[in-house]
Amino acid sequence: MKRSFDNSGALYTRALNTIPLASQTFSKAAMATVEGAAPLFLERGDGARVWDVDGNEYIDYVLGLLPVVLGYRDPDVDAAIRSQLERGISFSLATDLEPELAERLVEIIPCAEMVRFGKNGSDATSAAIRLARAYTGRDRIAVAGYHGWHDWYIGTTARHLGVPQTVRDLSSKFAFNDANTLEHLLKADPQGFAAVILEPMALEAPEPGFLEAVRTLCDRYEVILVFDEIVTGFRIHLGGAQAEFGVTPDLAAFGKAMGNGMPISAIVGQREIMRHMEHIFFSGTFGGEALSLAAAIATIDKLRVAQAPKVINKLGAYLKEEIGKKILERSLTEELSVGGGDWWPAVVATGQGRSDPVTVTSLLKQELIAWGVLSGATLNLSLAHANESVVGETLIAYDRALDGLAEALRRNNPASCLRGKPLRPVFQVRNASAG
Ligand SMILES: Cc1ncc(COP(=O)(O)O)c(C=O)c1O
């Protein structure tokens, strides 16, 4: 289907003049899409759908990089925001919304005995690291996954420009699903590590025993175990991956889906450790901003009543199965594989077969956009996607997009079928980026 992106192109040119990258987030920037054959600016959303500045409509499987868990313009969350708006946004003292929300998190998240709020996921992960360092009197950190933009983490990636080497030296990576790599680090410096932080699940599920082994190692070396549940939280299970897999960390970071799009995050954890929050500096102007707190309370209440993680898992399992069949029918299994958990399906280029992964991913993205689906490698799901017409339209779009990909791959030079620039990935910490 022919779509115009002229208004996106014009806005992009204009924004580049005053905004480096013309975006606030790498994952929403031109480099993350097939520039020239994709929208760069959206205007509005409703349910599972968004409209770009050229008037094109899409079913959205990005969902603002995962915050939108109920759907755009959810009536209950929006009503809670409006009602709070009548009373005010930011106040000179705390409001009753703070214990109200904290108590909900304590109820649903296994490790949560106390809670502090932030705005971004990075606030919560960085608070956990500072707290762990203060509590243990140690400096080193072991990481596995993506944990945000702050120095202590981003220094471990290829995008470490601007991070001092002395800071970089304090963070070490270990491999998800390989507890030996963590043991190796801890054993070599038994008194050195303050925290182990990992995404308890991203695209790959933890193998049986892995999270338990990490827990045991942290206990043995007296290291604080932090689960980064920014993505898993409220999606895999209301109480996060720790509730799903039955392994309880000392601290955990939640964010993204917590407020259905409002900027809010939380660090939660054991009372004894969280009490040290009173001694470290984690303190910001907008920590108690009331619209986000009201939105989070309404979001969590609705997720609970609707049993949203169950619905999302069921929908994801169905989409994985159906898309998998379509890939098989078109003999694209060498180039594409369907993976991820049911709560977070992924359609990933394998790097095998007739073309390189960047070309395959770019072609698929281009074709999906042409047929009305906005998606990264992952299918980020909301309650609003669990709807017959949304699912039906999605599967038709996949049929057509995969036809387009198959057709391109029959050519000598599949990249010649790109109508814009191929994707330019920032760095890979999983097989797909979420931030
Ligand atoms: C697992 C994980 N941790 C932390 C973050 C950082 O969150 P934010 O971008 O809200 O600072 C992200 C963001 O994508 C994430 O996916």
Short mmCIF file of N, CA and C and ligand atoms in Angstrom, two decimals, residues 25 27 65-67 119-125 145-150 153 197-202 228-232 253 255-256 264-265 344 430 433-435, ligand 1:
data_model
loop_
_atom_site.label_atom_id
_atom_site.label_comp_id
_atom_site.label_asym_id
_atom_site.label_seq_id
_atom_site.Cartn_x
_atom_site.Cartn_y
_atom_site.Cartn_z
N THR A 25 15.21 9.82 21.87
CA THR A 25 15.50 8.42 22.18
C THR A 25 16.07 7.75 20.92
N SER A 27 15.91 4.76 20.00
CA SER A 27 14.98 3.79 19.41
C SER A 27 13.84 4.45 18.63
N LEU A 65 7.77 2.30 23.33
CA LEU A 65 8.86 1.50 23.92
C LEU A 65 8.39 0.81 25.21
N LEU A 66 7.16 0.39 25.22
CA LEU A 66 6.57 -0.53 26.21
C LEU A 66 5.72 0.07 27.34
N PRO A 67 5.69 1.39 27.55
CA PRO A 67 4.84 1.87 28.64
C PRO A 67 3.35 1.62 28.46
N LYS A 119 11.31 8.80 37.76
CA LYS A 119 10.60 9.16 36.52
C LYS A 119 10.94 8.19 35.39
N ASN A 120 12.23 7.86 35.24
CA ASN A 120 12.67 6.95 34.19
C ASN A 120 13.14 5.64 34.81
N GLY A 121 13.19 4.62 33.98
CA GLY A 121 13.76 3.35 34.44
C GLY A 121 15.18 3.55 34.94
N SER A 122 15.94 4.39 34.25
CA SER A 122 17.34 4.63 34.63
C SER A 122 17.44 5.21 36.04
N ASP A 123 16.46 6.00 36.46
CA ASP A 123 16.46 6.52 37.84
C ASP A 123 16.45 5.35 38.82
N ALA A 124 15.59 4.39 38.53
CA ALA A 124 15.39 3.27 39.47
C ALA A 124 16.60 2.34 39.48
N THR A 125 17.14 2.02 38.30
CA THR A 125 18.31 1.11 38.29
C THR A 125 19.51 1.80 38.93
N GLY A 145 22.33 -7.38 30.67
CA GLY A 145 21.10 -6.85 30.05
C GLY A 145 21.29 -5.39 29.70
N TYR A 146 20.19 -4.68 29.55
CA TYR A 146 20.23 -3.23 29.32
C TYR A 146 19.66 -2.58 30.58
N HIS A 147 20.33 -1.56 31.08
CA HIS A 147 19.88 -0.98 32.34
C HIS A 147 19.77 0.54 32.33
N GLY A 148 19.80 1.16 31.13
CA GLY A 148 19.58 2.60 31.08
C GLY A 148 20.80 3.40 30.66
N TRP A 149 20.69 4.72 30.76
CA TRP A 149 21.68 5.58 30.12
C TRP A 149 22.81 6.05 31.04
N HIS A 150 22.76 5.72 32.33
CA HIS A 150 23.75 6.30 33.26
C HIS A 150 25.13 5.64 33.13
N TYR A 153 26.29 1.93 33.88
CA TYR A 153 25.90 0.86 32.96
C TYR A 153 26.42 1.10 31.54
N ILE A 197 23.25 -6.97 38.84
CA ILE A 197 21.97 -6.52 38.27
C ILE A 197 21.74 -7.23 36.95
N LEU A 198 20.55 -7.76 36.78
CA LEU A 198 20.23 -8.42 35.51
C LEU A 198 18.75 -8.28 35.18
N GLU A 199 18.46 -8.38 33.89
CA GLU A 199 17.07 -8.53 33.47
C GLU A 199 16.76 -10.01 33.68
N PRO A 200 15.81 -10.32 34.54
CA PRO A 200 15.55 -11.73 34.83
C PRO A 200 15.03 -12.49 33.61
N MET A 201 14.45 -11.75 32.68
CA MET A 201 14.15 -12.32 31.36
C MET A 201 14.07 -11.16 30.37
N ALA A 202 14.67 -11.36 29.20
CA ALA A 202 14.43 -10.41 28.11
C ALA A 202 13.87 -11.26 26.97
N ASP A 228 16.30 -6.09 37.26
CA ASP A 228 15.82 -4.98 36.45
C ASP A 228 14.53 -5.46 35.78
N GLU A 229 13.41 -5.03 36.34
CA GLU A 229 12.09 -5.48 35.85
C GLU A 229 11.40 -4.36 35.06
N ILE A 230 12.21 -3.48 34.48
CA ILE A 230 11.64 -2.36 33.72
C ILE A 230 10.77 -2.88 32.57
N VAL A 231 11.21 -3.95 31.93
CA VAL A 231 10.43 -4.51 30.82
C VAL A 231 9.47 -5.60 31.31
N THR A 232 9.96 -6.49 32.16
CA THR A 232 9.13 -7.61 32.61
C THR A 232 7.97 -7.16 33.50
N ALA A 253 13.92 -2.89 40.08
CA ALA A 253 13.56 -1.64 39.42
C ALA A 253 12.37 -1.89 38.50
N GLY A 255 9.32 0.23 35.93
CA GLY A 255 9.08 1.49 35.22
C GLY A 255 8.12 1.24 34.08
N LYS A 256 8.47 1.73 32.92
CA LYS A 256 7.71 1.55 31.69
C LYS A 256 6.20 1.41 31.88
N ILE A 264 6.90 7.33 35.09
CA ILE A 264 7.04 6.92 36.49
C ILE A 264 7.82 5.61 36.57
N SER A 265 8.68 5.53 37.58
CA SER A 265 9.41 4.29 37.83
C SER A 265 9.50 4.11 39.34
N TRP A 344 6.21 -11.35 25.35
CA TRP A 344 7.02 -10.39 24.60
C TRP A 344 7.59 -11.09 23.35
N ARG A 430 20.59 -7.17 23.68
CA ARG A 430 19.81 -8.41 23.57
C ARG A 430 19.87 -8.73 22.09
N SER A 433 16.60 -4.00 20.73
CA SER A 433 16.74 -2.96 21.73
C SER A 433 15.38 -2.51 22.25
N ALA A 434 15.30 -2.18 23.53
CA ALA A 434 14.02 -1.72 24.08
C ALA A 434 14.05 -0.26 24.50
N GLY A 435 15.19 0.34 24.56
CA GLY A 435 15.27 1.66 25.17
C GLY A 435 15.63 2.78 24.23
C1 LIG B 1 15.49 -3.44 31.00
C2 LIG B 1 15.59 -1.96 31.00
N1 LIG B 1 16.15 -1.35 32.03
C3 LIG B 1 16.26 -0.01 32.11
C4 LIG B 1 15.79 0.78 31.08
C5 LIG B 1 15.93 2.26 31.17
O1 LIG B 1 14.69 2.85 31.30
P1 LIG B 1 14.46 4.38 30.85
O2 LIG B 1 14.73 4.43 29.38
O3 LIG B 1 13.04 4.64 31.22
O4 LIG B 1 15.43 5.20 31.64
C6 LIG B 1 15.20 0.19 29.96
C7 LIG B 1 14.72 1.00 28.83
O5 LIG B 1 14.50 0.56 27.76
C8 LIG B 1 15.10 -1.22 29.91
O6 LIG B 1 14.55 -1.84 28.86
#
